[in-house]
């Protein structure tokens, strides 16, 4: 495969003036030519390279850079985006309501979860203000747990929600740090009683600190009673839900308004690649739509294609070829794609202990100073613990075992090293 691509790039400029500048086919060609996510064979690549020469890939122009396979999505980007999002939707067994095959659903590739938050928050905000009036903008309230990623709070500020109206539902060890539907309902009721308007709930599948999974079904039931937008943030653990044995963590997703996960976590793609699906793409694109004359084209006006400039913060389509190439290279069943993340709490069970916290902090510094491994930390329920995440293709069991031995050896050394006397 590499030889064919290199030969193609080497010969490209020598004959560039012989190629038609504009695409010679209508939108939809790529969708028909790539029907599934099976591993791509050499003959498939050869066919695509020939198509590039004949310029029958929608979107490509022959004055563009020839790094076709490095930025495949820039050529026929809309079609390739749709293909990839439909593949992933099937792998995750998402409800049809999130698919392009439904009346209004569909997906878009963003760079980060923060972008997905901003776009869905804006969609929810505009939708509810259209219903109740612009005078209520200062009364809108959003909800999450105290384990929700910090980028959510940042995104809320970006879209102009009053920072005082961000509600963090407290979680606890007794419920595995899940967001409690009962606690959420009680908090919403208190806000409604004083004239505030519940707008948006962020539920999480795989929190950053502990991989906690919120109960999606019960949470969406609570939110639906108040006509709220529910976004499910599966940035960290969503990739694992492709595995049938972990799919149950998405049970209840059918009640959500939007869902996103980061393919650059566990799915072998590099930063940054966030996959977002919505039940109503028209609600998502309405507040982001731009209609400058120089952007108008027959394909968009016909409604037969998705104009992704209206589904993202920026107005150009970002290349996401790495995800397309990943799925075409590995297919859907290659087990080498899946990894686990482990967390190593050190200390007296899980009870708050200032001395244990101080020891763990010094232990982490000691481990990282060896240069043999790199670990991070978090603090949950007052407990400082060492966080060890495994998610690289070259990591083997022996590396995990080595890291654990390193932690034990450093801890033992610290515990039995006499404290110098002053």
Short mmCIF file of C-alpha atoms in Angstrom, two decimals:
data_model
loop_
_atom_site.label_atom_id
_atom_site.label_comp_id
_atom_site.label_asym_id
_atom_site.label_seq_id
_atom_site.Cartn_x
_atom_site.Cartn_y
_atom_site.Cartn_z
CA UNK A 1 0.00 0.00 0.00
CA UNK A 2 2.78 2.45 0.93
CA UNK A 3 4.60 1.85 -2.38
CA UNK A 4 1.47 2.65 -4.41
CA UNK A 5 0.84 5.87 -2.51
CA UNK A 6 4.47 7.01 -2.76
CA UNK A 7 4.54 6.27 -6.50
CA UNK A 8 1.32 8.20 -6.90
CA UNK A 9 2.67 11.24 -5.05
CA UNK A 10 5.96 11.12 -6.94
CA UNK A 11 4.24 11.13 -10.36
CA UNK A 12 1.45 13.53 -9.50
CA UNK A 13 2.95 16.89 -10.38
CA UNK A 14 4.48 15.65 -13.62
CA UNK A 15 1.04 15.23 -15.14
CA UNK A 16 -1.10 17.63 -13.11
CA UNK A 17 -2.06 19.77 -16.11
CA UNK A 18 -3.65 16.73 -17.78
CA UNK A 19 -6.23 16.28 -15.04
CA UNK A 20 -9.67 17.92 -15.01
CA UNK A 21 -9.67 20.61 -12.35
CA UNK A 22 -13.16 20.02 -11.04
CA UNK A 23 -14.75 16.76 -9.95
CA UNK A 24 -16.42 14.82 -12.75
CA UNK A 25 -19.13 13.13 -10.67
CA UNK A 26 -22.02 14.17 -8.47
CA UNK A 27 -22.12 13.91 -4.66
CA UNK A 28 -22.78 10.36 -3.49
CA UNK A 29 -20.11 8.59 -5.53
CA UNK A 30 -17.91 7.88 -2.54
CA UNK A 31 -20.82 6.57 -0.49
CA UNK A 32 -21.52 3.98 -3.16
CA UNK A 33 -17.89 3.01 -3.65
CA UNK A 34 -17.19 2.39 0.07
CA UNK A 35 -20.11 0.27 1.28
CA UNK A 36 -18.64 -1.12 4.49
CA UNK A 37 -15.81 -0.86 7.00
CA UNK A 38 -13.94 -4.02 6.05
CA UNK A 39 -10.16 -3.77 5.88
CA UNK A 40 -9.09 -2.04 2.67
CA UNK A 41 -7.26 -4.23 0.17
CA UNK A 42 -4.45 -3.04 -2.17
CA UNK A 43 -6.75 -3.25 -5.18
CA UNK A 44 -9.16 -0.84 -3.44
CA UNK A 45 -6.38 1.70 -2.95
CA UNK A 46 -5.30 1.32 -6.57
CA UNK A 47 -8.86 2.02 -7.71
CA UNK A 48 -9.07 5.14 -5.55
CA UNK A 49 -5.75 6.43 -6.86
CA UNK A 50 -6.99 5.98 -10.41
CA UNK A 51 -10.14 7.85 -9.46
CA UNK A 52 -8.00 10.72 -8.21
CA UNK A 53 -6.22 10.90 -11.57
CA UNK A 54 -9.54 10.92 -13.40
CA UNK A 55 -10.90 13.30 -10.76
CA UNK A 56 -14.09 11.46 -9.96
CA UNK A 57 -13.71 11.98 -6.22
CA UNK A 58 -16.14 14.77 -5.22
CA UNK A 59 -14.46 17.86 -3.86
CA UNK A 60 -10.92 17.38 -5.10
CA UNK A 61 -9.28 20.02 -7.29
CA UNK A 62 -5.94 19.41 -8.94
CA UNK A 63 -4.42 22.65 -7.74
CA UNK A 64 -4.64 21.32 -4.19
CA UNK A 65 -1.74 19.69 -2.40
CA UNK A 66 -1.29 16.11 -3.60
CA UNK A 67 -1.10 14.60 -0.10
CA UNK A 68 -4.34 12.82 -0.83
CA UNK A 69 -4.04 9.99 1.64
CA UNK A 70 -2.70 12.21 4.38
CA UNK A 71 -5.81 14.38 4.13
CA UNK A 72 -8.31 12.17 2.37
CA UNK A 73 -11.26 13.89 3.97
CA UNK A 74 -10.41 17.12 2.19
CA UNK A 75 -11.40 15.39 -1.04
CA UNK A 76 -14.99 14.28 -1.05
CA UNK A 77 -15.03 15.28 2.59
CA UNK A 78 -18.78 15.32 3.04
CA UNK A 79 -19.18 11.86 1.59
CA UNK A 80 -16.26 10.38 3.53
CA UNK A 81 -17.51 11.99 6.75
CA UNK A 82 -20.93 10.44 6.30
CA UNK A 83 -19.43 7.05 5.51
CA UNK A 84 -17.22 7.06 8.61
CA UNK A 85 -19.98 8.28 10.92
CA UNK A 86 -22.38 5.62 9.64
CA UNK A 87 -19.74 2.92 10.12
CA UNK A 88 -19.13 3.99 13.71
CA UNK A 89 -22.83 4.37 14.41
CA UNK A 90 -23.34 0.73 13.43
CA UNK A 91 -20.33 -0.43 15.45
CA UNK A 92 -21.72 1.35 18.53
CA UNK A 93 -25.24 0.11 17.79
CA UNK A 94 -26.62 3.61 18.13
CA UNK A 95 -30.38 4.05 17.60
CA UNK A 96 -31.47 4.75 14.03
CA UNK A 97 -32.58 8.21 15.20
CA UNK A 98 -28.87 9.21 15.24
CA UNK A 99 -28.25 7.94 11.71
CA UNK A 100 -28.35 9.79 8.40
CA UNK A 101 -30.86 7.16 7.33
CA UNK A 102 -33.42 8.73 9.68
CA UNK A 103 -35.43 11.83 8.85
CA UNK A 104 -33.23 14.25 10.77
CA UNK A 105 -30.34 12.48 12.49
CA UNK A 106 -26.67 12.41 11.57
CA UNK A 107 -23.11 12.82 12.72
CA UNK A 108 -20.19 15.20 12.38
CA UNK A 109 -16.48 14.98 13.14
CA UNK A 110 -15.19 17.68 15.46
CA UNK A 111 -11.71 18.17 16.87
CA UNK A 112 -12.52 18.00 20.58
CA UNK A 113 -15.28 17.32 23.05
CA UNK A 114 -15.25 21.02 23.88
CA UNK A 115 -16.42 21.74 20.33
CA UNK A 116 -19.18 19.17 20.68
CA UNK A 117 -20.24 20.80 23.95
CA UNK A 118 -20.26 24.28 22.47
CA UNK A 119 -22.28 23.29 19.40
CA UNK A 120 -24.88 21.24 21.28
CA UNK A 121 -25.19 23.83 24.06
CA UNK A 122 -25.77 26.52 21.45
CA UNK A 123 -28.34 24.33 19.67
CA UNK A 124 -30.17 23.66 22.95
CA UNK A 125 -30.05 27.32 23.92
CA UNK A 126 -31.45 28.57 20.61
CA UNK A 127 -34.11 25.88 20.54
CA UNK A 128 -35.53 26.67 23.96
CA UNK A 129 -35.31 30.45 23.54
CA UNK A 130 -37.26 30.12 20.29
CA UNK A 131 -39.95 28.42 22.35
CA UNK A 132 -40.09 30.59 25.48
CA UNK A 133 -38.67 33.94 24.29
CA UNK A 134 -35.32 35.71 24.40
CA UNK A 135 -36.11 37.45 27.67
CA UNK A 136 -35.42 34.17 29.50
CA UNK A 137 -31.78 33.87 28.40
CA UNK A 138 -30.44 34.73 31.88
CA UNK A 139 -32.64 32.07 33.48
CA UNK A 140 -31.31 29.07 31.56
CA UNK A 141 -29.68 26.38 33.72
CA UNK A 142 -27.36 23.49 32.79
CA UNK A 143 -26.63 20.38 34.86
CA UNK A 144 -23.77 17.92 35.22
CA UNK A 145 -22.04 15.92 37.94
CA UNK A 146 -19.01 16.96 39.94
CA UNK A 147 -17.07 14.38 37.88
CA UNK A 148 -17.90 15.94 34.49
CA UNK A 149 -14.88 17.03 32.47
CA UNK A 150 -13.79 20.63 33.10
CA UNK A 151 -14.25 21.52 29.42
CA UNK A 152 -18.02 21.42 29.92
CA UNK A 153 -17.95 24.36 32.31
CA UNK A 154 -15.68 26.23 29.90
CA UNK A 155 -18.06 25.54 27.02
CA UNK A 156 -21.06 26.77 29.02
CA UNK A 157 -19.32 30.11 29.50
CA UNK A 158 -18.45 30.32 25.81
CA UNK A 159 -22.10 30.07 24.72
CA UNK A 160 -23.15 32.79 27.15
CA UNK A 161 -24.89 30.88 29.92
CA UNK A 162 -24.70 32.63 33.27
CA UNK A 163 -21.88 30.90 35.23
CA UNK A 164 -24.11 31.04 38.32
CA UNK A 165 -26.52 28.73 36.51
CA UNK A 166 -24.13 25.78 36.20
CA UNK A 167 -25.26 23.01 38.55
CA UNK A 168 -22.84 20.30 39.69
CA UNK A 169 -24.66 17.33 41.23
CA UNK A 170 -22.49 15.85 43.98
CA UNK A 171 -21.49 12.20 43.60
CA UNK A 172 -20.16 9.75 46.15
CA UNK A 173 -18.13 6.59 46.53
CA UNK A 174 -21.24 4.68 47.64
CA UNK A 175 -22.74 5.07 44.14
CA UNK A 176 -19.43 4.68 42.26
CA UNK A 177 -19.45 8.42 41.58
CA UNK A 178 -22.42 8.15 39.23
CA UNK A 179 -24.77 11.07 38.69
CA UNK A 180 -27.89 10.32 40.76
CA UNK A 181 -31.22 10.75 38.91
CA UNK A 182 -32.95 11.46 42.23
CA UNK A 183 -30.46 14.16 43.22
CA UNK A 184 -30.74 15.67 39.75
CA UNK A 185 -34.53 15.76 39.92
CA UNK A 186 -34.48 17.42 43.33
CA UNK A 187 -32.04 20.07 42.10
CA UNK A 188 -34.13 20.79 39.01
CA UNK A 189 -37.29 21.15 41.06
CA UNK A 190 -35.64 23.72 43.29
CA UNK A 191 -34.59 25.73 40.24
CA UNK A 192 -38.04 25.58 38.68
CA UNK A 193 -39.65 26.78 41.91
CA UNK A 194 -37.64 30.02 41.75
CA UNK A 195 -38.42 30.65 38.09
CA UNK A 196 -35.30 29.23 36.43
CA UNK A 197 -35.44 27.19 33.20
CA UNK A 198 -33.71 23.78 32.99
CA UNK A 199 -32.04 23.60 29.58
CA UNK A 200 -29.28 21.02 29.28
CA UNK A 201 -27.98 17.91 31.03
CA UNK A 202 -24.53 16.43 30.43
CA UNK A 203 -24.30 12.74 31.33
CA UNK A 204 -20.98 10.90 31.15
CA UNK A 205 -19.91 7.43 30.04
CA UNK A 206 -16.43 7.10 31.48
CA UNK A 207 -15.44 10.04 33.66
CA UNK A 208 -11.82 11.11 33.41
CA UNK A 209 -10.84 10.34 36.99
CA UNK A 210 -12.60 7.05 37.67
CA UNK A 211 -14.34 5.98 34.41
CA UNK A 212 -17.68 6.26 36.20
CA UNK A 213 -20.72 5.62 34.00
CA UNK A 214 -23.88 7.61 34.63
CA UNK A 215 -27.24 5.75 34.41
CA UNK A 216 -28.42 7.07 31.05
CA UNK A 217 -31.95 5.65 31.05
CA UNK A 218 -33.13 7.09 34.39
CA UNK A 219 -31.35 10.40 33.74
CA UNK A 220 -32.99 10.91 30.35
CA UNK A 221 -36.36 10.15 31.91
CA UNK A 222 -35.85 12.91 34.46
CA UNK A 223 -34.66 15.36 31.81
CA UNK A 224 -37.51 14.60 29.41
CA UNK A 225 -40.04 15.66 32.05
CA UNK A 226 -38.55 19.17 31.82
CA UNK A 227 -38.05 19.23 28.03
CA UNK A 228 -34.24 19.36 28.45
CA UNK A 229 -31.52 18.63 25.93
CA UNK A 230 -29.48 15.59 27.07
CA UNK A 231 -25.93 15.20 25.81
CA UNK A 232 -24.01 12.00 26.54
CA UNK A 233 -20.28 12.62 26.77
CA UNK A 234 -18.50 9.31 26.17
CA UNK A 235 -15.20 10.94 25.26
CA UNK A 236 -13.14 8.60 27.40
CA UNK A 237 -14.95 5.24 27.31
CA UNK A 238 -17.09 5.42 24.19
CA UNK A 239 -14.61 3.46 22.09
CA UNK A 240 -14.89 0.51 24.46
CA UNK A 241 -18.64 0.36 23.83
CA UNK A 242 -17.93 -0.91 20.33
CA UNK A 243 -17.10 -4.20 22.06
CA UNK A 244 -20.37 -6.16 22.54
CA UNK A 245 -19.50 -6.97 26.16
CA UNK A 246 -19.38 -3.24 27.00
CA UNK A 247 -22.27 -2.01 24.85
CA UNK A 248 -24.64 -2.13 27.84
CA UNK A 249 -22.98 1.03 29.18
CA UNK A 250 -24.86 2.89 26.44
CA UNK A 251 -28.24 1.48 27.42
CA UNK A 252 -30.67 4.39 27.55
CA UNK A 253 -28.86 6.36 24.83
CA UNK A 254 -32.10 6.38 22.84
CA UNK A 255 -33.41 9.02 25.23
CA UNK A 256 -30.52 11.43 24.59
CA UNK A 257 -30.49 14.35 22.17
CA UNK A 258 -26.81 14.00 21.26
CA UNK A 259 -23.87 11.68 21.84
CA UNK A 260 -20.13 12.07 21.37
CA UNK A 261 -16.91 10.15 21.94
CA UNK A 262 -13.25 10.77 21.18
CA UNK A 263 -11.75 8.43 18.62
CA UNK A 264 -8.30 9.65 19.67
CA UNK A 265 -8.81 7.82 22.97
CA UNK A 266 -8.44 4.03 22.66
CA UNK A 267 -9.22 3.98 18.92
CA UNK A 268 -5.65 4.54 17.66
CA UNK A 269 -6.29 7.87 15.95
CA UNK A 270 -4.09 10.82 16.80
CA UNK A 271 -5.34 14.08 18.25
CA UNK A 272 -7.82 15.47 17.63
CA UNK A 273 -10.93 13.57 16.54
CA UNK A 274 -14.30 13.80 18.31
CA UNK A 275 -17.35 12.07 16.83
CA UNK A 276 -20.72 13.74 17.49
CA UNK A 277 -24.19 12.46 16.61
CA UNK A 278 -27.48 14.32 17.03
CA UNK A 279 -31.10 13.34 16.61
CA UNK A 280 -31.95 16.61 14.92
CA UNK A 281 -29.17 17.95 12.70
CA UNK A 282 -31.36 20.90 11.71
CA UNK A 283 -31.49 22.12 15.31
CA UNK A 284 -27.70 21.75 15.47
CA UNK A 285 -27.01 23.64 12.25
CA UNK A 286 -29.62 26.41 12.60
CA UNK A 287 -27.61 28.69 14.94
CA UNK A 288 -24.38 27.96 13.02
CA UNK A 289 -25.66 28.45 9.48
CA UNK A 290 -23.82 30.88 7.18
CA UNK A 291 -25.12 31.86 3.73
CA UNK A 292 -22.50 34.06 2.08
CA UNK A 293 -22.86 34.22 -1.68
CA UNK A 294 -19.40 32.76 -2.36
CA UNK A 295 -20.29 29.67 -0.32
CA UNK A 296 -23.46 28.84 -2.24
CA UNK A 297 -23.52 25.76 -4.46
CA UNK A 298 -26.11 23.55 -6.12
CA UNK A 299 -25.33 20.47 -4.04
CA UNK A 300 -25.99 22.26 -0.75
CA UNK A 301 -29.04 24.10 -2.08
CA UNK A 302 -30.55 20.82 -3.25
CA UNK A 303 -30.48 19.44 0.29
CA UNK A 304 -28.92 16.20 -0.96
CA UNK A 305 -25.67 16.72 0.92
CA UNK A 306 -24.69 17.82 4.42
CA UNK A 307 -22.92 21.16 4.58
CA UNK A 308 -20.56 20.61 7.49
CA UNK A 309 -19.60 24.26 7.77
CA UNK A 310 -22.98 24.65 9.50
CA UNK A 311 -22.32 21.85 11.99
CA UNK A 312 -19.06 23.12 13.44
CA UNK A 313 -17.53 26.24 14.94
CA UNK A 314 -15.22 26.85 12.00
CA UNK A 315 -16.47 27.26 8.43
CA UNK A 316 -14.19 24.83 6.69
CA UNK A 317 -14.14 21.06 6.84
CA UNK A 318 -11.20 19.70 8.78
CA UNK A 319 -9.46 16.60 7.39
CA UNK A 320 -10.21 13.43 9.33
CA UNK A 321 -8.59 10.91 7.00
CA UNK A 322 -6.88 9.10 9.88
CA UNK A 323 -10.19 7.71 11.16
CA UNK A 324 -11.26 6.60 7.68
CA UNK A 325 -7.90 4.92 7.11
CA UNK A 326 -7.99 3.31 10.54
CA UNK A 327 -11.33 1.63 9.96
CA UNK A 328 -10.37 0.58 6.45
CA UNK A 329 -7.06 -0.82 7.67
CA UNK A 330 -8.24 -2.71 10.75
CA UNK A 331 -11.87 -3.44 10.01
CA UNK A 332 -14.46 -3.97 12.71
CA UNK A 333 -13.18 -7.18 14.29
CA UNK A 334 -9.45 -6.63 14.80
CA UNK A 335 -8.91 -7.12 18.53
CA UNK A 336 -5.62 -5.23 18.49
CA UNK A 337 -7.65 -2.02 18.51
CA UNK A 338 -8.96 -2.41 22.03
CA UNK A 339 -7.22 -1.65 25.30
CA UNK A 340 -8.08 -1.03 28.92
CA UNK A 341 -7.42 1.73 31.38
CA UNK A 342 -6.53 0.87 34.95
CA UNK A 343 -6.40 2.99 38.05
CA UNK A 344 -4.08 2.30 40.95
CA UNK A 345 -5.22 3.82 44.25
CA UNK A 346 -2.59 3.63 46.97
CA UNK A 347 -3.33 4.20 50.62
CA UNK A 348 -5.61 3.08 53.44
CA UNK A 349 -8.49 1.52 51.51
CA UNK A 350 -10.48 4.49 50.18
CA UNK A 351 -10.73 6.64 53.27
CA UNK A 352 -9.46 10.19 53.31
CA UNK A 353 -6.02 10.32 54.90
CA UNK A 354 -3.86 13.47 54.57
CA UNK A 355 -0.67 11.52 55.25
CA UNK A 356 -1.54 8.91 52.62
CA UNK A 357 -2.34 11.65 50.13
CA UNK A 358 1.01 13.32 50.74
CA UNK A 359 2.77 9.97 50.40
CA UNK A 360 0.98 9.19 47.12
CA UNK A 361 1.90 12.58 45.70
CA UNK A 362 5.57 12.01 46.48
CA UNK A 363 5.34 8.45 45.16
CA UNK A 364 4.02 9.71 41.83
CA UNK A 365 6.88 12.19 41.57
CA UNK A 366 9.32 9.39 42.35
CA UNK A 367 7.87 7.03 39.74
CA UNK A 368 7.88 9.65 37.00
CA UNK A 369 11.41 10.76 37.88
CA UNK A 370 12.74 7.30 36.94
CA UNK A 371 11.89 7.92 33.30
CA UNK A 372 10.65 4.32 33.00
CA UNK A 373 6.96 5.22 33.05
CA UNK A 374 4.71 8.23 33.20
CA UNK A 375 1.59 8.33 35.34
CA UNK A 376 -0.84 11.04 36.37
CA UNK A 377 -3.09 11.64 39.35
CA UNK A 378 -6.54 12.71 40.38
CA UNK A 379 -8.36 13.52 43.61
CA UNK A 380 -11.81 12.05 44.16
CA UNK A 381 -13.66 12.10 47.45
CA UNK A 382 -10.62 13.71 49.05
CA UNK A 383 -8.37 10.81 48.05
CA UNK A 384 -5.23 11.47 46.01
CA UNK A 385 -4.52 8.48 43.79
CA UNK A 386 -2.19 7.50 40.99
CA UNK A 387 -3.80 7.11 37.59
CA UNK A 388 -2.32 4.60 35.15
CA UNK A 389 -3.92 4.59 31.69
CA UNK A 390 -3.04 2.01 29.06
CA UNK A 391 -3.95 2.83 25.48
CA UNK A 392 -1.02 2.40 23.09
CA UNK A 393 -0.59 -0.22 20.37
CA UNK A 394 2.90 -1.24 21.49
CA UNK A 395 2.00 -1.73 25.16
CA UNK A 396 2.11 -5.39 26.23
CA UNK A 397 1.26 -7.23 29.43
CA UNK A 398 4.91 -7.20 30.40
CA UNK A 399 4.97 -3.41 30.27
CA UNK A 400 1.98 -3.21 32.61
CA UNK A 401 3.61 -5.69 34.98
CA UNK A 402 6.84 -3.70 34.85
CA UNK A 403 5.00 -0.50 35.71
CA UNK A 404 3.33 -2.14 38.70
CA UNK A 405 6.65 -3.47 39.95
CA UNK A 406 8.08 0.03 39.56
CA UNK A 407 5.33 1.50 41.72
CA UNK A 408 5.80 -1.15 44.40
CA UNK A 409 9.57 -0.80 44.44
CA UNK A 410 9.44 2.99 44.69
CA UNK A 411 6.84 2.80 47.45
CA UNK A 412 8.87 0.23 49.38
CA UNK A 413 11.99 2.34 49.05
CA UNK A 414 10.18 5.41 50.36
CA UNK A 415 8.60 3.55 53.27
CA UNK A 416 11.83 2.01 54.51
CA UNK A 417 14.25 4.87 53.88
CA UNK A 418 15.11 6.43 57.26
CA UNK A 419 14.26 10.09 57.64
CA UNK A 420 17.47 12.09 58.10
CA UNK A 421 17.87 13.50 61.59
CA UNK A 422 18.38 17.24 61.92
#
